Short mmCIF file of C-alpha atoms (C1' of nucleotides) in Angstrom, two decimals:
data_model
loop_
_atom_site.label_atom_id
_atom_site.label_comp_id
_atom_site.label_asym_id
_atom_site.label_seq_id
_atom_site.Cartn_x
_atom_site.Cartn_y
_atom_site.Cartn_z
CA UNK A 1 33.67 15.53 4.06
CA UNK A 2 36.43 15.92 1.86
CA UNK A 3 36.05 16.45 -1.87
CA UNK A 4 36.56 13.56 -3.90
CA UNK A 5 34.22 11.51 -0.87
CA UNK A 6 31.57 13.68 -1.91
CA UNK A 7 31.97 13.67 -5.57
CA UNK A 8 32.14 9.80 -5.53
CA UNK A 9 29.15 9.74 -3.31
CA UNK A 10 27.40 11.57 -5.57
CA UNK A 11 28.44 9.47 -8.53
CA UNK A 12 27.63 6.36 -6.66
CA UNK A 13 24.15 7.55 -5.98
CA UNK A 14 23.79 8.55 -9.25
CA UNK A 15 24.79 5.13 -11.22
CA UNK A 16 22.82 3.33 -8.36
CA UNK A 17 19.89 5.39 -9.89
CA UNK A 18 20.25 4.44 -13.23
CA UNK A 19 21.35 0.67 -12.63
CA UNK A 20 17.97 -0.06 -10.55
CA UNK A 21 15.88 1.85 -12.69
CA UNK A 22 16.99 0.18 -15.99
CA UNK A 23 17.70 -3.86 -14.89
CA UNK A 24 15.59 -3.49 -11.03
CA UNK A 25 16.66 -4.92 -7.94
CA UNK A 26 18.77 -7.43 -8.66
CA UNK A 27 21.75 -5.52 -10.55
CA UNK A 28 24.84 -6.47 -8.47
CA UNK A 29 26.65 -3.99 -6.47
CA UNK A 30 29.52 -4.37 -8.53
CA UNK A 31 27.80 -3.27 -11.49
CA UNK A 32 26.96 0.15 -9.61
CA UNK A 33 30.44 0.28 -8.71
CA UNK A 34 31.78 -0.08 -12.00
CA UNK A 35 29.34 2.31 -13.54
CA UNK A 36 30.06 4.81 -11.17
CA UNK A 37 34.05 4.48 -11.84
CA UNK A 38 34.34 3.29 -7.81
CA UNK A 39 35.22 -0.33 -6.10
CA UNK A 40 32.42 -1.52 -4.82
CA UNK A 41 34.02 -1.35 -1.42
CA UNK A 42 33.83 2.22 -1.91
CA UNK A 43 30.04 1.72 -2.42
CA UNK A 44 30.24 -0.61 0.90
CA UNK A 45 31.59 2.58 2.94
CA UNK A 46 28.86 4.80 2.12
CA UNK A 47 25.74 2.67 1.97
CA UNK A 48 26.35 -0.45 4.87
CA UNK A 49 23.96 -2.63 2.94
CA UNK A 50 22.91 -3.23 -0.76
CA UNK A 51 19.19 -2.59 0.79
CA UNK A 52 20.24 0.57 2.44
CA UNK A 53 21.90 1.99 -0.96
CA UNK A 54 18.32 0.94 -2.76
CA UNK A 55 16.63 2.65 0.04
CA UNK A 56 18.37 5.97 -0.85
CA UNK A 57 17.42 5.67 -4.78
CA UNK A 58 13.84 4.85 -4.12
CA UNK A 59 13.97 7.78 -1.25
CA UNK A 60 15.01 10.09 -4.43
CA UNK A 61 11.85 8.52 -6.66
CA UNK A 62 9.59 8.96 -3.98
CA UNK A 63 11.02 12.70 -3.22
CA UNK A 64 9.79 13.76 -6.91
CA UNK A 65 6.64 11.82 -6.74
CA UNK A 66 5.89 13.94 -3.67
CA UNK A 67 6.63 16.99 -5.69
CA UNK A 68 4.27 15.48 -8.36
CA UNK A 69 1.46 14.72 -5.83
CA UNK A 70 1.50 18.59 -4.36
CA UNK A 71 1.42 20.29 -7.48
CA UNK A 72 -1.04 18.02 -8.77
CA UNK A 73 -3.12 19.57 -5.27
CA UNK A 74 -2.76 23.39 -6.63
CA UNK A 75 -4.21 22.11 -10.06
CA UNK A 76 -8.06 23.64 -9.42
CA UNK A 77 -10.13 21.57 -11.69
CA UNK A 78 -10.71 18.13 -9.73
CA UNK A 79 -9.76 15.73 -12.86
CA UNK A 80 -7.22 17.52 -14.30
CA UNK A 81 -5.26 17.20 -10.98
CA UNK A 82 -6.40 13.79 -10.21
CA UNK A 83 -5.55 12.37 -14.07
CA UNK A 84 -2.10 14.64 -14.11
CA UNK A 85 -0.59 13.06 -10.62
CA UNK A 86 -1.91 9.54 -11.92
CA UNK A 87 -0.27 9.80 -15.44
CA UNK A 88 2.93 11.35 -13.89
CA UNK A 89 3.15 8.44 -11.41
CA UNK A 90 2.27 5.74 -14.14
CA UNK A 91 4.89 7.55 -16.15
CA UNK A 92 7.54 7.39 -13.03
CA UNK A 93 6.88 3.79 -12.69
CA UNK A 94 7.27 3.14 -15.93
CA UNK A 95 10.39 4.25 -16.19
CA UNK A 96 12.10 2.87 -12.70
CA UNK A 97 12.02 -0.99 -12.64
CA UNK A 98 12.93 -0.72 -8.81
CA UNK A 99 10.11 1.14 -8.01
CA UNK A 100 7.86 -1.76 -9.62
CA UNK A 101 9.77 -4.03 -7.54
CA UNK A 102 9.91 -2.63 -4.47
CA UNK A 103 6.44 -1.67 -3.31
CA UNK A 104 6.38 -3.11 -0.45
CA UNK A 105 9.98 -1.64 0.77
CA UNK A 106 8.31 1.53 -0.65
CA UNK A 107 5.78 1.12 2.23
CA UNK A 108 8.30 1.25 4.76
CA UNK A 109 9.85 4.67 3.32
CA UNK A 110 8.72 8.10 5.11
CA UNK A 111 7.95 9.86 1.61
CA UNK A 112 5.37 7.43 0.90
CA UNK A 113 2.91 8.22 3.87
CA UNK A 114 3.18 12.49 2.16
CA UNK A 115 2.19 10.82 -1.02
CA UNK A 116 -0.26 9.01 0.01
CA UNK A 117 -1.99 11.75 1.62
CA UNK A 118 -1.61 13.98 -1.61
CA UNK A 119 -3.08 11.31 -3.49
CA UNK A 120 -6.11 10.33 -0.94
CA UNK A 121 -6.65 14.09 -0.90
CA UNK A 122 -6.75 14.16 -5.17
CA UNK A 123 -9.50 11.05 -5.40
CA UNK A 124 -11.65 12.37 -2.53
CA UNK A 125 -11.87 15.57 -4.76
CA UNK A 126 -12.34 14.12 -7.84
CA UNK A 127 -14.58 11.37 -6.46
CA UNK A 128 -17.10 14.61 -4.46
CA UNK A 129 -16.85 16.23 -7.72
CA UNK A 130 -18.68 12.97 -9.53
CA UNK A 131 -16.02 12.76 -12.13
CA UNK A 132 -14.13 9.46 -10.74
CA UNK A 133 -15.95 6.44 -9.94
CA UNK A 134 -16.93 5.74 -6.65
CA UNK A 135 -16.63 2.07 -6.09
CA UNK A 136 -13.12 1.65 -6.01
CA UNK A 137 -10.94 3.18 -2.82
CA UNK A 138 -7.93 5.57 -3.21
CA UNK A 139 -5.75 2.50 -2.14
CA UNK A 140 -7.05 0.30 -4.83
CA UNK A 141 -6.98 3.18 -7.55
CA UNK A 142 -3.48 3.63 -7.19
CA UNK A 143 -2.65 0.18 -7.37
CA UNK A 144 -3.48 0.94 -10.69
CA UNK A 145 -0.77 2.84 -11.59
CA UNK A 146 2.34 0.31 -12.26
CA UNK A 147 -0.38 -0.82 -14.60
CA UNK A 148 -0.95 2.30 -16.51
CA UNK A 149 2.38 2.63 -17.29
CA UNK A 150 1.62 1.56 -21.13
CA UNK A 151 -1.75 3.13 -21.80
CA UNK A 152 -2.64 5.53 -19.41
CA UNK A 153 -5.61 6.87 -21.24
CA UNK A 154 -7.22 3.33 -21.39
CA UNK A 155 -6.96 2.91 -17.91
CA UNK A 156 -7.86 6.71 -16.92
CA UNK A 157 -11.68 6.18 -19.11
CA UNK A 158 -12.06 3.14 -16.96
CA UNK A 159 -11.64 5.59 -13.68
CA UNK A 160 -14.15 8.38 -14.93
CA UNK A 161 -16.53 8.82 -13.08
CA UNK B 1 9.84 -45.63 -18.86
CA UNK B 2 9.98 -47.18 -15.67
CA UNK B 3 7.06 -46.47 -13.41
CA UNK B 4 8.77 -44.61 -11.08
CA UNK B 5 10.33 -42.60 -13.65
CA UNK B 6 7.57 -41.70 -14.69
CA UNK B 7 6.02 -40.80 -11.09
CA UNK B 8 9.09 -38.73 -10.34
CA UNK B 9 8.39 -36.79 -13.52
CA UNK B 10 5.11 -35.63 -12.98
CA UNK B 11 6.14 -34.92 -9.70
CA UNK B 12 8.96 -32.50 -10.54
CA UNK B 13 6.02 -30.85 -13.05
CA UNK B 14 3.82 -30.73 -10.70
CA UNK B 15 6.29 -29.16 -8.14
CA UNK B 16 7.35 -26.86 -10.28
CA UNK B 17 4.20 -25.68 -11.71
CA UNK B 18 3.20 -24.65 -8.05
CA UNK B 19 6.93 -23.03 -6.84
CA UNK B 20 7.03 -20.74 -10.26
CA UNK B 21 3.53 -19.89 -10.13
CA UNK B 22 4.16 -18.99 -5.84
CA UNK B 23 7.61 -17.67 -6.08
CA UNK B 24 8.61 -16.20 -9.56
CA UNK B 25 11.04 -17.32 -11.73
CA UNK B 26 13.96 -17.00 -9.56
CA UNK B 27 12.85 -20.08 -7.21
CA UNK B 28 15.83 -22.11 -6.81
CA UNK B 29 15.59 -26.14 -8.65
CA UNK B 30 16.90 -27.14 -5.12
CA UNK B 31 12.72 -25.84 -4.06
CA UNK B 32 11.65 -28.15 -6.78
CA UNK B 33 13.20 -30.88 -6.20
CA UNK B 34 12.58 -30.45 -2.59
CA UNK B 35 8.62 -30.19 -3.11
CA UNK B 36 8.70 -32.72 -5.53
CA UNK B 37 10.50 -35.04 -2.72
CA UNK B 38 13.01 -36.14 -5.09
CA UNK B 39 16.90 -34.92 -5.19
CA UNK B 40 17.83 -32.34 -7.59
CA UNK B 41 19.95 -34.83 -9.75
CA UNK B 42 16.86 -35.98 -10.77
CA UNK B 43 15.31 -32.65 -11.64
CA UNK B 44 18.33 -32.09 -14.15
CA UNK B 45 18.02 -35.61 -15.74
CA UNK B 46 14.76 -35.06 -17.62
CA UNK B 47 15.08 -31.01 -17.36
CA UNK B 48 19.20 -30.33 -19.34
CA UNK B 49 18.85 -26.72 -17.26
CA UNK B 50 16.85 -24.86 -14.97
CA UNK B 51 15.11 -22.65 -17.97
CA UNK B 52 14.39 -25.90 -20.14
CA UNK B 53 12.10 -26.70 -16.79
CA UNK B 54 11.00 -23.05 -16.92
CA UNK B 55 9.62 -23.71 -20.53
CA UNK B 56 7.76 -26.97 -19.88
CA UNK B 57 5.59 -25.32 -16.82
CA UNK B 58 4.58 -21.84 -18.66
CA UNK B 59 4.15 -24.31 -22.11
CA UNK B 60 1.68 -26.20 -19.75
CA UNK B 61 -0.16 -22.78 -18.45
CA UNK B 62 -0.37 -21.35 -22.18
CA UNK B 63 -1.83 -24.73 -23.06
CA UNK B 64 -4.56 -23.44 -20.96
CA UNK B 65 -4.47 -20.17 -22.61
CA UNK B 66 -5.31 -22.08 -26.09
CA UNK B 67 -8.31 -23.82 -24.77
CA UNK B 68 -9.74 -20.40 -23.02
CA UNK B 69 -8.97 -18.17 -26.72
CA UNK B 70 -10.73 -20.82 -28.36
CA UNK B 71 -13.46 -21.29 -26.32
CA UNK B 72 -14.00 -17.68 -26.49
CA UNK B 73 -14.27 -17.71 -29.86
CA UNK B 74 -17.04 -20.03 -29.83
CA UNK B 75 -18.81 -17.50 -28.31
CA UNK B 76 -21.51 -15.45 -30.36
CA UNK B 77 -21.57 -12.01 -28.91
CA UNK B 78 -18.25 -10.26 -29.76
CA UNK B 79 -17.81 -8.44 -26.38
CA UNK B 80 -18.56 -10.92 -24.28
CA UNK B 81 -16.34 -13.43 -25.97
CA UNK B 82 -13.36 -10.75 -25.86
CA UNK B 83 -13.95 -9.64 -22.28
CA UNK B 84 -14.56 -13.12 -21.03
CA UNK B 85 -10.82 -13.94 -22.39
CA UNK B 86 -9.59 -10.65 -21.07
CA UNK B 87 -10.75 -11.35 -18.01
CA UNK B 88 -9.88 -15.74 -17.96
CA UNK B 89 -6.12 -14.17 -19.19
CA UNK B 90 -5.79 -11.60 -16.37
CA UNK B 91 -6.75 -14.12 -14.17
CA UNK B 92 -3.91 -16.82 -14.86
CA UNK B 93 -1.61 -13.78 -14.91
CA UNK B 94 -2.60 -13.03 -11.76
CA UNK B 95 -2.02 -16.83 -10.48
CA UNK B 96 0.83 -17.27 -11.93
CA UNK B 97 3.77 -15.33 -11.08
CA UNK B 98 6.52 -16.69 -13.45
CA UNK B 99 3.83 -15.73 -16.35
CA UNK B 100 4.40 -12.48 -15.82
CA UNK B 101 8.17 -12.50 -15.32
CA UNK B 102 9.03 -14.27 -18.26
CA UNK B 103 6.96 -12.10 -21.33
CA UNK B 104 9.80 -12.36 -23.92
CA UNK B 105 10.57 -16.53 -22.98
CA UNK B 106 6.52 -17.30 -23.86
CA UNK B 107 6.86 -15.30 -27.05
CA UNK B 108 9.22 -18.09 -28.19
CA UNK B 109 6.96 -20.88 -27.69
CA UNK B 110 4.85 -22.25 -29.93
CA UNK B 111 1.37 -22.31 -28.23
CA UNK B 112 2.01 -18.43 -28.04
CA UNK B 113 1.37 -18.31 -31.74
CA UNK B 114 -1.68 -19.83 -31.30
CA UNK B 115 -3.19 -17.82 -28.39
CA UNK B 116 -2.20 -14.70 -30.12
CA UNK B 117 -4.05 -15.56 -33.74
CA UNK B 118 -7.14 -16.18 -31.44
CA UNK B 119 -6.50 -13.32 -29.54
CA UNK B 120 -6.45 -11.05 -32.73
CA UNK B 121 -9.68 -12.30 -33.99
CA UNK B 122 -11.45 -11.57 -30.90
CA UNK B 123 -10.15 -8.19 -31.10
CA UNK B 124 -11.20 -8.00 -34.94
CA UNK B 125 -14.89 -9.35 -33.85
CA UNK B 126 -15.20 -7.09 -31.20
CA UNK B 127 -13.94 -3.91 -33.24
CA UNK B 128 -15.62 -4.81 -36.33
CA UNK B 129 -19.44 -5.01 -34.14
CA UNK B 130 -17.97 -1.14 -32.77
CA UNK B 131 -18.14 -2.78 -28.72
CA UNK B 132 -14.62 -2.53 -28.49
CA UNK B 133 -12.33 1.27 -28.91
CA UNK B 134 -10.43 1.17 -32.18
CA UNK B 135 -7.60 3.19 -31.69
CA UNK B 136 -5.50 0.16 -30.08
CA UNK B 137 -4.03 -2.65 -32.02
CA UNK B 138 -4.64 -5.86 -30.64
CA UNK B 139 -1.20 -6.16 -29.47
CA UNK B 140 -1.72 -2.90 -27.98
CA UNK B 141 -4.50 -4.37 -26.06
CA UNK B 142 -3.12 -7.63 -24.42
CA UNK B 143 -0.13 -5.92 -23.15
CA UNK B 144 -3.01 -4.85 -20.50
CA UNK B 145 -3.61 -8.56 -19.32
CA UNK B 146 -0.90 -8.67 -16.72
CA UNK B 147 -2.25 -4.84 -15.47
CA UNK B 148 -5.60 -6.02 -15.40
CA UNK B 149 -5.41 -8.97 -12.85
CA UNK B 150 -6.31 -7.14 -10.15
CA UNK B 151 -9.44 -4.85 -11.43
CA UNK B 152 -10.39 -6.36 -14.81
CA UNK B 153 -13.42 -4.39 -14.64
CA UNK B 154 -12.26 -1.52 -14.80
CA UNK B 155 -9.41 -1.74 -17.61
CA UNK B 156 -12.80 -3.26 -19.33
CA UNK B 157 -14.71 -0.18 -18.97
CA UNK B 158 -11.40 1.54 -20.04
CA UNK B 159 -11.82 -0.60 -23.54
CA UNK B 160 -15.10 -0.53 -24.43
CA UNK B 161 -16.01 1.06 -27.88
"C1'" DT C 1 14.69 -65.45 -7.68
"C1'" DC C 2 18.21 -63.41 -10.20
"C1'" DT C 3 20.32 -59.91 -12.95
"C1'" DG C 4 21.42 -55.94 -15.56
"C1'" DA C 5 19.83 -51.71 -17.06
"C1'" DA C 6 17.70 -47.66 -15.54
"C1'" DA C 7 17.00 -44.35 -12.16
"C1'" DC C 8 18.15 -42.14 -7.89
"C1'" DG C 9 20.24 -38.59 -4.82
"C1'" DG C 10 23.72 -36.36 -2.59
"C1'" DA C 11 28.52 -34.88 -2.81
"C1'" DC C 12 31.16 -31.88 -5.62
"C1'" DT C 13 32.60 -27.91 -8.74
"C1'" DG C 14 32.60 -23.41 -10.28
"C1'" DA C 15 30.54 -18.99 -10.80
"C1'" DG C 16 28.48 -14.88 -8.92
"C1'" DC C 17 27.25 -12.08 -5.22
"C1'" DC C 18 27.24 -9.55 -0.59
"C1'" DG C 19 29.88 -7.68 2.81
"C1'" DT C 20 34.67 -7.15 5.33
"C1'" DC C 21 39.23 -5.68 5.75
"C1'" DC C 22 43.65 -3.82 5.22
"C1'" DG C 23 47.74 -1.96 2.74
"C1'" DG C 24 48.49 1.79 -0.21
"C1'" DT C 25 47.17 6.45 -1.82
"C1'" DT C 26 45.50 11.13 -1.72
"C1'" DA C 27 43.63 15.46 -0.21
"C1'" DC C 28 44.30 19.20 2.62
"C1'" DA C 29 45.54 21.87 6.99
"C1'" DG C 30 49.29 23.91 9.15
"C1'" DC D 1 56.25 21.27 1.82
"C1'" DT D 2 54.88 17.74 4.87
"C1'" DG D 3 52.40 14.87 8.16
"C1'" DT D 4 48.30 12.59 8.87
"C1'" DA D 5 43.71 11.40 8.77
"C1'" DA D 6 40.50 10.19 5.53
"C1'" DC D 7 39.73 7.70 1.65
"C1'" DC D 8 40.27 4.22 -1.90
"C1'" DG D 9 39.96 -0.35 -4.19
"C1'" DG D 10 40.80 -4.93 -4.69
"C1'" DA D 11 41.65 -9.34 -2.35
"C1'" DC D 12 39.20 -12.34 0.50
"C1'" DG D 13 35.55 -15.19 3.10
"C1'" DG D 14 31.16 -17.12 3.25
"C1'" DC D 15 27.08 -18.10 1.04
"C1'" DT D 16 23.71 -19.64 -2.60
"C1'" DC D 17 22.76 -21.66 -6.73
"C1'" DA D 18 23.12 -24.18 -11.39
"C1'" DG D 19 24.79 -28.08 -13.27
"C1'" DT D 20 27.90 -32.70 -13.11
"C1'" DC D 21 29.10 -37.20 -11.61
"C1'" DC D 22 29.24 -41.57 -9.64
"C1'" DG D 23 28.27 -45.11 -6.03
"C1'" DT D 24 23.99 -47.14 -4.62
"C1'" DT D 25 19.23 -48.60 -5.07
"C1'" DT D 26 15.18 -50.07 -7.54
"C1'" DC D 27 12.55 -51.89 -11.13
"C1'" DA D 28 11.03 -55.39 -14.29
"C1'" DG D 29 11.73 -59.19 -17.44
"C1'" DA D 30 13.43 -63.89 -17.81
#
DNA sequence: TCTGAAACGGACTGAGCCGTCCGGTTACAG
DNA sequence: CTGTAACCGGACGGCTCAGTCCGTTTCAGA
């Protein structure tokens, strides 16, 4: 690839990051374009659809949240690993409109199945080690995170168990 | 007004109560007018734009709101008048979709001001009998509703004092 | 029944957006 | 330095949607 593809590639990505985080889904293409200094039929070349350039920034969200998840795993103490991933991923959400917005595309994304391992694996700790409640599945816990993007604490002394 | 003015009217109401609560804000008038079985001339004759209709259906859903605040304030215990709010709010959030997409527009209607002095002295009741954790403001507090429509219980258990 | 005012609805306009395409430009190998 | 393949960006088409307008229909009082 020749030089300046790859360094407007990377600045596409990079405003594409920023533009769906801050304003979601529904910033236009051409805003991307413009904020990464490109015509949006540069944009057009590298990504064939606006869904397939979305794709790639929530791909990039989800890549960190499966760093998040693992470390979380090494974390020994069962609610300290459980309660970090959770605030980290409330705190992830919070901060990435997209990623509210786009759950179900989420869904569809190959990172997401890693995380969601990770984060069965954290509650099924937590929940044998009778510090998270029991009567709620990992599924249903974690649709509890877009929630706690505000007031994490509240939410996490409404989990413990 | 003629009668079937007047039919039309609550029809487009109607309609659009039911599309914005189903589909969000972004519905198109065209879906209103179409559910409504009128044309969407006649949607813009009693509604000047597409937001002013916006404003009469969540004006009609936080006329609700007033009714449940001040029927929890009849209420004698102080939690359960607070939680049963908490709880009849998180519900219409949760039935409503264009409620939740449109924070900052309710804030500018009137019935707002209403729902929130209510909503404060529930807090105050329920802080003041020490059944409710003091280290939120009751602003703080309802900016849970929306989060809590799908597991009030435990945001609830999250709250308690 | 007749009549005029009110209401209706669909055609129309203009703006914004996604995605395509092509003429001009630029990087880089030889 | 130069030829060329890759790359660029803006013009363009097609679509959807908000809001306007006017010819036609309907209501209701006399």
């Amino acid at each position: 690839m020749r030089a300046d593809a790859q360094r407007n590639l990377d600045r596409v990505i990079g405003a594409a990051c920023e533009c769906f985080a801050e304003g979601g889904v529904d910033v236009s293409v051409d805003d991307v374009a413009r904020r990464a200094g490109v015509g949006h039929g540069t944009v057009f070349r590298r990504f064939p659809t606006k869904e397939a350039l979305l794709d790639a920034v929530l791909g990039k969200e989800l890549d960190r949240m499966v760093l998040l998840a693992q470390g979380a795993l090494v974390e020994e103490d069962p609610w300290d690993g459980f309660a970090g991933f959770f605030r980290a991923a409330a705190d992830g959400y919070a901060r990435n409109r997209a990623l509210v917005e786009s759950k179900e595309r989420c869904q569809e994304l190959p990172q997401m199945l890693v995380v969601q391992e990770s984060a069965h694996e954290l509650v099924r700790r937590a929940q044998k080690a009778h510090v998270l409640r029991r009567d709620l599945t990992a599924d249903e816990i974690f649709e509890l995170v877009p929630a706690a993007s505000r007031f994490p604490d509240v939410i996490l002394d409404g989990l413990r168990g």
